[in-house]
Amino acid sequence: MKGDISDKIILKGMRFYGFHGLHDEERKTGQYFLVNLECITNLHKAGVSDNIEDTINYSDIYQKVRKIIEGTPRNLLEAVAEEIADVLISDYPIKNVTIKISKPDLVLKGGYLDSAGIEIVRSGDIDRHENF
């Protein structure tokens, strides 16, 4: 799988309820988190074969992200995103993954925001996954 790969698997608007945050109230009552991600990977084989075994099943990605967001509370969204990136890169032939996590309808001292969040980009070793 050498060369310039720019194919993407994209999941947008995943919404999960979790208990991440620094403040006691966030840990006690929880809140919704919105997650968007893009995985750069080679989709050529699946495009030719039309076989789910030749691609990354986005339902599987969704379930892994859900387990992390709904799982062990973290102080920072950065830590949540790192865990998602680590799992996806170790489990799938991904060249790069971009993960955006936001807290919608956020109230801060003295103000109201539509959302606040983070975005990370991490690289993987696409060639170590020989099944794809």
Short mmCIF file of N, CA, C and O in Angstrom, two decimals:
data_model
loop_
_atom_site.label_atom_id
_atom_site.label_comp_id
_atom_site.label_asym_id
_atom_site.label_seq_id
_atom_site.Cartn_x
_atom_site.Cartn_y
_atom_site.Cartn_z
N MET A 1 0.82 -1.18 0.00
CA MET A 1 0.00 0.00 0.00
C MET A 1 0.87 1.24 0.00
O MET A 1 0.71 2.13 0.82
N LYS A 2 1.77 1.30 -0.88
CA LYS A 2 2.66 2.45 -0.98
C LYS A 2 1.99 3.55 -1.79
O LYS A 2 0.98 3.35 -2.44
N GLY A 3 2.59 4.71 -1.76
CA GLY A 3 2.09 5.81 -2.56
C GLY A 3 1.21 6.75 -1.77
O GLY A 3 1.03 6.61 -0.57
N ASP A 4 0.68 7.71 -2.49
CA ASP A 4 -0.15 8.73 -1.86
C ASP A 4 -1.58 8.23 -1.73
O ASP A 4 -2.25 7.99 -2.71
N ILE A 5 -2.01 8.06 -0.50
CA ILE A 5 -3.36 7.58 -0.22
C ILE A 5 -4.17 8.74 0.34
O ILE A 5 -3.76 9.38 1.31
N SER A 6 -5.32 9.00 -0.27
CA SER A 6 -6.17 10.08 0.24
C SER A 6 -7.63 9.65 0.38
O SER A 6 -8.49 10.47 0.62
N ASP A 7 -7.90 8.33 0.26
CA ASP A 7 -9.25 7.84 0.47
C ASP A 7 -9.62 8.04 1.94
O ASP A 7 -8.75 7.98 2.82
N LYS A 8 -10.91 8.25 2.21
CA LYS A 8 -11.33 8.51 3.58
C LYS A 8 -12.59 7.74 3.96
O LYS A 8 -13.49 7.60 3.14
N ILE A 9 -12.63 7.30 5.17
CA ILE A 9 -13.85 6.86 5.83
C ILE A 9 -14.21 7.99 6.77
O ILE A 9 -13.39 8.41 7.59
N ILE A 10 -15.44 8.51 6.67
CA ILE A 10 -15.85 9.69 7.41
C ILE A 10 -17.09 9.36 8.24
O ILE A 10 -18.07 8.85 7.70
N LEU A 11 -17.03 9.66 9.52
CA LEU A 11 -18.19 9.55 10.40
C LEU A 11 -18.41 10.90 11.04
O LEU A 11 -17.51 11.41 11.72
N LYS A 12 -19.59 11.48 10.81
CA LYS A 12 -19.89 12.82 11.32
C LYS A 12 -21.13 12.78 12.21
O LYS A 12 -22.07 12.06 11.93
N GLY A 13 -21.08 13.59 13.23
CA GLY A 13 -22.25 13.77 14.07
C GLY A 13 -22.56 12.62 15.01
O GLY A 13 -23.72 12.47 15.42
N MET A 14 -21.55 11.85 15.38
CA MET A 14 -21.79 10.81 16.38
C MET A 14 -22.05 11.52 17.71
O MET A 14 -21.31 12.41 18.10
N ARG A 15 -23.09 11.12 18.38
CA ARG A 15 -23.51 11.80 19.62
C ARG A 15 -23.63 10.76 20.72
O ARG A 15 -24.40 9.81 20.60
N PHE A 16 -22.87 10.99 21.80
CA PHE A 16 -22.85 10.05 22.92
C PHE A 16 -22.94 10.81 24.23
O PHE A 16 -22.52 11.97 24.31
N TYR A 17 -23.42 10.14 25.26
CA TYR A 17 -23.51 10.74 26.58
C TYR A 17 -22.38 10.19 27.43
O TYR A 17 -22.20 8.98 27.54
N GLY A 18 -21.60 11.09 28.02
CA GLY A 18 -20.47 10.67 28.84
C GLY A 18 -20.28 11.58 30.03
O GLY A 18 -21.03 12.55 30.23
N PHE A 19 -19.25 11.29 30.81
CA PHE A 19 -19.01 11.99 32.07
C PHE A 19 -17.60 12.57 32.14
O PHE A 19 -17.00 12.62 33.19
N HIS A 20 -17.09 13.04 31.03
CA HIS A 20 -15.75 13.62 30.97
C HIS A 20 -15.79 15.09 31.36
O HIS A 20 -16.76 15.78 31.09
N GLY A 21 -14.73 15.55 32.00
CA GLY A 21 -14.62 16.96 32.34
C GLY A 21 -13.90 17.16 33.66
O GLY A 21 -13.72 16.23 34.44
N LEU A 22 -13.49 18.39 33.86
CA LEU A 22 -12.76 18.75 35.08
C LEU A 22 -13.67 19.03 36.26
O LEU A 22 -13.28 18.86 37.41
N HIS A 23 -14.88 19.46 35.98
CA HIS A 23 -15.76 19.94 37.04
C HIS A 23 -16.63 18.83 37.61
O HIS A 23 -17.08 17.93 36.89
N ASP A 24 -16.89 18.92 38.90
CA ASP A 24 -17.70 17.91 39.59
C ASP A 24 -19.06 17.72 38.92
O ASP A 24 -19.54 16.60 38.79
N GLU A 25 -19.65 18.82 38.50
CA GLU A 25 -20.97 18.75 37.87
C GLU A 25 -20.93 17.92 36.58
O GLU A 25 -21.84 17.15 36.30
N GLU A 26 -19.86 18.07 35.81
CA GLU A 26 -19.72 17.29 34.57
C GLU A 26 -19.60 15.80 34.88
O GLU A 26 -20.13 14.96 34.17
N ARG A 27 -18.88 15.50 35.94
CA ARG A 27 -18.68 14.10 36.33
C ARG A 27 -19.94 13.51 36.95
O ARG A 27 -20.17 12.32 36.88
N LYS A 28 -20.75 14.35 37.58
CA LYS A 28 -21.95 13.88 38.27
C LYS A 28 -23.13 13.69 37.31
O LYS A 28 -23.77 12.65 37.31
N THR A 29 -23.42 14.71 36.51
CA THR A 29 -24.60 14.66 35.66
C THR A 29 -24.30 14.23 34.22
O THR A 29 -25.19 13.79 33.51
N GLY A 30 -23.05 14.39 33.79
CA GLY A 30 -22.70 14.03 32.43
C GLY A 30 -23.21 15.04 31.42
O GLY A 30 -23.86 16.02 31.77
N GLN A 31 -22.91 14.76 30.16
CA GLN A 31 -23.33 15.64 29.07
C GLN A 31 -23.13 14.92 27.74
O GLN A 31 -22.48 13.88 27.68
N TYR A 32 -23.69 15.51 26.70
CA TYR A 32 -23.49 14.96 25.36
C TYR A 32 -22.16 15.41 24.79
O TYR A 32 -21.69 16.51 25.07
N PHE A 33 -21.58 14.54 23.98
CA PHE A 33 -20.35 14.82 23.25
C PHE A 33 -20.61 14.51 21.78
O PHE A 33 -21.22 13.49 21.47
N LEU A 34 -20.18 15.41 20.91
CA LEU A 34 -20.26 15.19 19.48
C LEU A 34 -18.88 14.80 18.96
O LEU A 34 -17.88 15.44 19.30
N VAL A 35 -18.85 13.76 18.14
CA VAL A 35 -17.58 13.26 17.61
C VAL A 35 -17.68 13.17 16.10
O VAL A 35 -18.63 12.61 15.55
N ASN A 36 -16.68 13.74 15.42
CA ASN A 36 -16.51 13.60 13.99
C ASN A 36 -15.13 13.01 13.77
O ASN A 36 -14.18 13.38 14.47
N LEU A 37 -15.02 12.11 12.81
CA LEU A 37 -13.69 11.60 12.51
C LEU A 37 -13.54 11.26 11.04
O LEU A 37 -14.51 10.99 10.34
N GLU A 38 -12.29 11.34 10.60
CA GLU A 38 -11.92 10.95 9.24
C GLU A 38 -10.71 10.04 9.34
O GLU A 38 -9.72 10.38 9.99
N CYS A 39 -10.81 8.89 8.70
CA CYS A 39 -9.70 7.94 8.64
C CYS A 39 -9.20 7.88 7.21
O CYS A 39 -9.96 7.52 6.30
N ILE A 40 -7.95 8.23 7.01
CA ILE A 40 -7.35 8.10 5.69
C ILE A 40 -6.79 6.68 5.58
O ILE A 40 -5.97 6.25 6.39
N THR A 41 -7.29 5.97 4.58
CA THR A 41 -6.92 4.58 4.37
C THR A 41 -7.11 4.26 2.89
O THR A 41 -7.68 5.05 2.15
N ASN A 42 -6.64 3.12 2.47
CA ASN A 42 -6.79 2.73 1.08
C ASN A 42 -8.10 1.97 0.89
O ASN A 42 -8.27 0.88 1.45
N LEU A 43 -9.00 2.53 0.12
CA LEU A 43 -10.31 1.92 -0.12
C LEU A 43 -10.41 1.24 -1.49
O LEU A 43 -11.47 0.74 -1.86
N HIS A 44 -9.29 1.18 -2.22
CA HIS A 44 -9.31 0.63 -3.58
C HIS A 44 -9.76 -0.82 -3.62
O HIS A 44 -10.63 -1.19 -4.41
N LYS A 45 -9.18 -1.66 -2.77
CA LYS A 45 -9.50 -3.09 -2.79
C LYS A 45 -11.00 -3.31 -2.57
O LYS A 45 -11.63 -4.10 -3.27
N ALA A 46 -11.58 -2.61 -1.60
CA ALA A 46 -13.01 -2.74 -1.33
C ALA A 46 -13.85 -2.20 -2.49
O ALA A 46 -14.90 -2.75 -2.81
N GLY A 47 -13.36 -1.14 -3.11
CA GLY A 47 -14.08 -0.58 -4.25
C GLY A 47 -14.15 -1.53 -5.43
O GLY A 47 -15.14 -1.56 -6.16
N VAL A 48 -13.11 -2.33 -5.59
CA VAL A 48 -13.07 -3.31 -6.68
C VAL A 48 -13.84 -4.58 -6.31
O VAL A 48 -14.61 -5.11 -7.09
N SER A 49 -13.65 -5.07 -5.08
CA SER A 49 -14.24 -6.35 -4.68
C SER A 49 -15.70 -6.24 -4.23
O SER A 49 -16.42 -7.22 -4.28
N ASP A 50 -16.10 -5.07 -3.74
CA ASP A 50 -17.43 -4.87 -3.18
C ASP A 50 -17.67 -5.82 -2.00
O ASP A 50 -18.76 -6.29 -1.75
N ASN A 51 -16.59 -6.06 -1.21
CA ASN A 51 -16.62 -6.99 -0.09
C ASN A 51 -16.28 -6.24 1.20
O ASN A 51 -15.23 -5.62 1.29
N ILE A 52 -17.13 -6.36 2.20
CA ILE A 52 -16.91 -5.68 3.47
C ILE A 52 -15.61 -6.11 4.14
O ILE A 52 -15.02 -5.34 4.90
N GLU A 53 -15.15 -7.29 3.86
CA GLU A 53 -13.90 -7.78 4.45
C GLU A 53 -12.68 -7.02 3.94
O GLU A 53 -11.61 -7.10 4.55
N ASP A 54 -12.84 -6.28 2.86
CA ASP A 54 -11.72 -5.55 2.27
C ASP A 54 -11.69 -4.07 2.67
O ASP A 54 -10.99 -3.27 2.05
N THR A 55 -12.46 -3.72 3.68
CA THR A 55 -12.49 -2.33 4.12
C THR A 55 -12.59 -2.28 5.64
O THR A 55 -12.60 -3.31 6.30
N ILE A 56 -12.68 -1.09 6.16
CA ILE A 56 -12.90 -0.89 7.59
C ILE A 56 -14.40 -0.64 7.76
O ILE A 56 -14.94 0.32 7.21
N ASN A 57 -15.04 -1.48 8.50
CA ASN A 57 -16.48 -1.38 8.72
C ASN A 57 -16.76 -0.18 9.63
O ASN A 57 -16.35 -0.16 10.79
N TYR A 58 -17.45 0.83 9.12
CA TYR A 58 -17.67 2.03 9.92
C TYR A 58 -18.58 1.77 11.12
O TYR A 58 -18.53 2.50 12.10
N SER A 59 -19.36 0.71 11.08
CA SER A 59 -20.14 0.32 12.25
C SER A 59 -19.22 -0.10 13.40
O SER A 59 -19.49 0.22 14.57
N ASP A 60 -18.14 -0.79 13.07
CA ASP A 60 -17.16 -1.18 14.08
C ASP A 60 -16.47 0.05 14.67
O ASP A 60 -16.25 0.12 15.89
N ILE A 61 -16.11 1.01 13.82
CA ILE A 61 -15.50 2.25 14.31
C ILE A 61 -16.46 2.95 15.26
O ILE A 61 -16.08 3.37 16.35
N TYR A 62 -17.71 3.05 14.87
CA TYR A 62 -18.73 3.70 15.70
C TYR A 62 -18.79 3.07 17.09
O TYR A 62 -18.82 3.76 18.10
N GLN A 63 -18.81 1.74 17.12
CA GLN A 63 -18.92 1.04 18.41
C GLN A 63 -17.69 1.27 19.28
O GLN A 63 -17.79 1.39 20.50
N LYS A 64 -16.51 1.32 18.68
CA LYS A 64 -15.28 1.58 19.45
C LYS A 64 -15.29 2.98 20.03
O LYS A 64 -14.92 3.20 21.18
N VAL A 65 -15.71 3.96 19.23
CA VAL A 65 -15.78 5.34 19.70
C VAL A 65 -16.82 5.44 20.82
O VAL A 65 -16.58 6.05 21.86
N ARG A 66 -17.95 4.82 20.62
CA ARG A 66 -19.01 4.84 21.63
C ARG A 66 -18.53 4.28 22.96
O ARG A 66 -18.78 4.86 24.03
N LYS A 67 -17.83 3.16 22.91
CA LYS A 67 -17.32 2.53 24.14
C LYS A 67 -16.39 3.47 24.90
O LYS A 67 -16.44 3.53 26.13
N ILE A 68 -15.58 4.21 24.18
CA ILE A 68 -14.64 5.13 24.83
C ILE A 68 -15.37 6.35 25.39
O ILE A 68 -15.15 6.74 26.54
N ILE A 69 -16.25 6.95 24.61
CA ILE A 69 -16.96 8.15 25.08
C ILE A 69 -17.86 7.80 26.27
O ILE A 69 -17.95 8.56 27.23
N GLU A 70 -18.51 6.67 26.21
CA GLU A 70 -19.42 6.28 27.29
C GLU A 70 -18.71 5.55 28.42
O GLU A 70 -19.34 5.18 29.41
N GLY A 71 -17.41 5.38 28.29
CA GLY A 71 -16.63 4.62 29.26
C GLY A 71 -16.01 5.47 30.36
O GLY A 71 -16.59 6.46 30.81
N THR A 72 -14.82 5.09 30.76
CA THR A 72 -14.11 5.71 31.88
C THR A 72 -13.99 7.22 31.70
O THR A 72 -13.47 7.68 30.69
N PRO A 73 -14.47 7.98 32.68
CA PRO A 73 -14.38 9.44 32.59
C PRO A 73 -12.93 9.93 32.56
O PRO A 73 -12.07 9.40 33.27
N ARG A 74 -12.68 10.93 31.74
CA ARG A 74 -11.38 11.59 31.65
C ARG A 74 -11.55 13.05 31.98
O ARG A 74 -12.63 13.61 31.81
N ASN A 75 -10.49 13.69 32.43
CA ASN A 75 -10.54 15.12 32.70
C ASN A 75 -10.64 15.94 31.43
O ASN A 75 -11.37 16.93 31.36
N LEU A 76 -9.87 15.54 30.40
CA LEU A 76 -9.72 16.35 29.20
C LEU A 76 -10.21 15.62 27.95
O LEU A 76 -10.00 14.42 27.79
N LEU A 77 -10.79 16.41 27.04
CA LEU A 77 -11.17 15.85 25.74
C LEU A 77 -9.95 15.37 24.98
O LEU A 77 -10.03 14.43 24.19
N GLU A 78 -8.81 16.01 25.21
CA GLU A 78 -7.57 15.59 24.55
C GLU A 78 -7.25 14.14 24.88
O GLU A 78 -6.82 13.38 24.00
N ALA A 79 -7.46 13.73 26.12
CA ALA A 79 -7.19 12.35 26.53
C ALA A 79 -8.18 11.38 25.89
O ALA A 79 -7.81 10.27 25.48
N VAL A 80 -9.42 11.79 25.76
CA VAL A 80 -10.43 10.97 25.11
C VAL A 80 -10.07 10.77 23.64
O VAL A 80 -10.10 9.64 23.12
N ALA A 81 -9.70 11.84 22.98
CA ALA A 81 -9.33 11.76 21.56
C ALA A 81 -8.10 10.89 21.35
O ALA A 81 -8.04 10.11 20.39
N GLU A 82 -7.11 11.02 22.24
CA GLU A 82 -5.90 10.19 22.12
C GLU A 82 -6.25 8.71 22.23
O GLU A 82 -5.71 7.88 21.50
N GLU A 83 -7.14 8.36 23.15
CA GLU A 83 -7.53 6.96 23.30
C GLU A 83 -8.22 6.45 22.05
O GLU A 83 -7.95 5.35 21.58
N ILE A 84 -9.11 7.25 21.48
CA ILE A 84 -9.78 6.86 20.24
C ILE A 84 -8.76 6.65 19.14
O ILE A 84 -8.79 5.64 18.42
N ALA A 85 -7.84 7.60 18.98
CA ALA A 85 -6.81 7.49 17.93
C ALA A 85 -5.96 6.23 18.14
O ALA A 85 -5.70 5.49 17.19
N ASP A 86 -5.54 5.98 19.36
CA ASP A 86 -4.71 4.80 19.65
C ASP A 86 -5.43 3.51 19.27
O ASP A 86 -4.84 2.62 18.65
N VAL A 87 -6.70 3.40 19.64
CA VAL A 87 -7.47 2.19 19.34
C VAL A 87 -7.63 2.01 17.83
O VAL A 87 -7.39 0.93 17.29
N LEU A 88 -8.03 3.07 17.14
CA LEU A 88 -8.27 2.94 15.69
C LEU A 88 -6.98 2.64 14.93
O LEU A 88 -6.97 1.79 14.03
N ILE A 89 -5.90 3.30 15.29
CA ILE A 89 -4.63 3.08 14.60
C ILE A 89 -4.08 1.68 14.88
O ILE A 89 -3.51 1.05 13.99
N SER A 90 -4.29 1.17 16.08
CA SER A 90 -3.78 -0.17 16.37
C SER A 90 -4.65 -1.26 15.75
O SER A 90 -4.16 -2.33 15.41
N ASP A 91 -5.94 -0.98 15.56
CA ASP A 91 -6.85 -2.01 15.04
C ASP A 91 -7.03 -2.02 13.54
O ASP A 91 -7.47 -3.03 12.97
N TYR A 92 -6.72 -0.91 12.86
CA TYR A 92 -7.03 -0.79 11.44
C TYR A 92 -5.87 -0.21 10.65
O TYR A 92 -5.05 0.53 11.20
N PRO A 93 -5.84 -0.48 9.33
CA PRO A 93 -4.79 0.10 8.48
C PRO A 93 -5.10 1.55 8.13
O PRO A 93 -5.65 1.85 7.07
N ILE A 94 -4.78 2.42 9.04
CA ILE A 94 -5.08 3.83 8.89
C ILE A 94 -3.78 4.62 8.73
O ILE A 94 -2.87 4.47 9.53
N LYS A 95 -3.73 5.44 7.68
CA LYS A 95 -2.57 6.31 7.47
C LYS A 95 -2.62 7.50 8.41
O LYS A 95 -1.63 7.86 9.04
N ASN A 96 -3.78 8.14 8.49
CA ASN A 96 -4.01 9.28 9.39
C ASN A 96 -5.44 9.22 9.89
O ASN A 96 -6.33 8.77 9.17
N VAL A 97 -5.64 9.71 11.10
CA VAL A 97 -6.98 9.85 11.62
C VAL A 97 -7.11 11.25 12.21
O VAL A 97 -6.21 11.73 12.90
N THR A 98 -8.21 11.90 11.87
CA THR A 98 -8.55 13.21 12.44
C THR A 98 -9.77 13.01 13.31
O THR A 98 -10.79 12.47 12.85
N ILE A 99 -9.66 13.45 14.56
CA ILE A 99 -10.75 13.29 15.51
C ILE A 99 -11.12 14.66 16.07
O ILE A 99 -10.25 15.38 16.56
N LYS A 100 -12.41 14.98 15.98
CA LYS A 100 -12.93 16.22 16.55
C LYS A 100 -13.96 15.83 17.61
O LYS A 100 -14.89 15.06 17.32
N ILE A 101 -13.79 16.36 18.81
CA ILE A 101 -14.75 16.11 19.88
C ILE A 101 -15.18 17.46 20.42
O ILE A 101 -14.35 18.32 20.70
N SER A 102 -16.49 17.62 20.57
CA SER A 102 -16.98 18.88 21.13
C SER A 102 -18.06 18.61 22.17
O SER A 102 -18.71 17.57 22.18
N LYS A 103 -18.21 19.60 23.04
CA LYS A 103 -19.28 19.64 24.02
C LYS A 103 -20.28 20.67 23.50
O LYS A 103 -19.99 21.87 23.50
N PRO A 104 -21.46 20.24 23.05
CA PRO A 104 -22.44 21.21 22.54
C PRO A 104 -23.15 21.92 23.68
O PRO A 104 -23.21 21.42 24.80
N ASP A 105 -23.69 23.07 23.36
CA ASP A 105 -24.50 23.83 24.31
C ASP A 105 -23.79 24.04 25.64
O ASP A 105 -24.32 23.76 26.71
N LEU A 106 -22.59 24.54 25.57
CA LEU A 106 -21.75 24.69 26.74
C LEU A 106 -22.00 26.03 27.42
O LEU A 106 -22.08 27.07 26.78
N VAL A 107 -22.12 25.98 28.72
CA VAL A 107 -22.25 27.18 29.52
C VAL A 107 -20.96 27.36 30.30
O VAL A 107 -20.53 26.47 31.02
N LEU A 108 -20.33 28.51 30.12
CA LEU A 108 -19.12 28.85 30.86
C LEU A 108 -19.42 30.02 31.77
O LEU A 108 -20.40 30.74 31.57
N LYS A 109 -18.57 30.24 32.73
CA LYS A 109 -18.77 31.39 33.63
C LYS A 109 -18.88 32.66 32.79
O LYS A 109 -17.97 33.01 32.05
N GLY A 110 -20.01 33.30 32.89
CA GLY A 110 -20.20 34.56 32.20
C GLY A 110 -20.56 34.45 30.73
O GLY A 110 -20.60 35.45 30.03
N GLY A 111 -20.82 33.24 30.22
CA GLY A 111 -21.14 33.16 28.81
C GLY A 111 -21.72 31.84 28.37
O GLY A 111 -21.73 30.86 29.11
N TYR A 112 -22.20 31.82 27.15
CA TYR A 112 -22.80 30.64 26.54
C TYR A 112 -22.17 30.44 25.17
O TYR A 112 -21.99 31.40 24.42
N LEU A 113 -21.82 29.20 24.86
CA LEU A 113 -21.21 28.87 23.56
C LEU A 113 -22.05 27.82 22.86
O LEU A 113 -22.66 26.98 23.52
N ASP A 114 -22.02 27.82 21.54
CA ASP A 114 -22.64 26.71 20.79
C ASP A 114 -21.93 25.41 21.12
O ASP A 114 -22.56 24.37 21.27
N SER A 115 -20.62 25.47 21.19
CA SER A 115 -19.83 24.29 21.55
C SER A 115 -18.39 24.70 21.81
O SER A 115 -17.96 25.79 21.43
N ALA A 116 -17.68 23.81 22.48
CA ALA A 116 -16.24 23.95 22.66
C ALA A 116 -15.66 22.57 22.44
O ALA A 116 -16.29 21.55 22.77
N GLY A 117 -14.48 22.51 21.86
CA GLY A 117 -13.93 21.19 21.58
C GLY A 117 -12.49 21.22 21.16
O GLY A 117 -11.82 22.25 21.22
N ILE A 118 -12.05 20.05 20.71
CA ILE A 118 -10.67 19.88 20.28
C ILE A 118 -10.64 19.08 18.97
O ILE A 118 -11.62 18.42 18.61
N GLU A 119 -9.50 19.14 18.31
CA GLU A 119 -9.26 18.34 17.11
C GLU A 119 -7.82 17.86 17.16
O GLU A 119 -6.92 18.65 17.44
N ILE A 120 -7.63 16.56 16.92
CA ILE A 120 -6.28 16.02 16.83
C ILE A 120 -6.13 15.27 15.51
O ILE A 120 -7.10 14.78 14.95
N VAL A 121 -4.90 15.18 15.03
CA VAL A 121 -4.56 14.40 13.85
C VAL A 121 -3.40 13.49 14.25
O VAL A 121 -2.39 13.97 14.77
N ARG A 122 -3.56 12.19 14.02
CA ARG A 122 -2.51 11.23 14.35
C ARG A 122 -2.25 10.33 13.16
O ARG A 122 -3.15 10.05 12.37
N SER A 123 -1.01 9.86 13.06
CA SER A 123 -0.61 8.99 11.96
C SER A 123 -0.46 7.55 12.43
O SER A 123 -0.08 7.30 13.57
N GLY A 124 -0.75 6.64 11.52
CA GLY A 124 -0.62 5.22 11.81
C GLY A 124 0.31 4.55 10.82
O GLY A 124 0.80 5.17 9.88
N ASP A 125 0.54 3.28 11.04
CA ASP A 125 1.39 2.47 10.18
C ASP A 125 0.50 1.58 9.34
O ASP A 125 0.19 0.45 9.71
N ILE A 126 0.04 2.11 8.22
CA ILE A 126 -0.92 1.42 7.37
C ILE A 126 -0.38 0.08 6.84
O ILE A 126 -1.12 -0.85 6.63
N ASP A 127 0.92 -0.03 6.67
CA ASP A 127 1.51 -1.23 6.07
C ASP A 127 1.58 -2.42 7.03
O ASP A 127 1.79 -3.54 6.60
N ARG A 128 1.41 -2.21 8.32
CA ARG A 128 1.51 -3.35 9.25
C ARG A 128 0.26 -4.20 9.27
O ARG A 128 0.24 -5.26 9.85
N HIS A 129 -0.82 -3.76 8.64
CA HIS A 129 -2.07 -4.52 8.57
C HIS A 129 -2.13 -5.20 7.20
O HIS A 129 -2.58 -4.63 6.24
N GLU A 130 -1.69 -6.43 7.15
CA GLU A 130 -1.55 -7.12 5.87
C GLU A 130 -2.86 -7.69 5.34
O GLU A 130 -2.94 -8.07 4.19
N ASN A 131 -3.90 -7.77 6.15
CA ASN A 131 -5.17 -8.35 5.69
C ASN A 131 -5.93 -7.41 4.76
O ASN A 131 -6.87 -7.83 4.13
N PHE A 132 -5.54 -6.16 4.71
CA PHE A 132 -6.28 -5.19 3.90
C PHE A 132 -5.55 -4.91 2.62
O PHE A 132 -4.40 -4.92 2.47
#
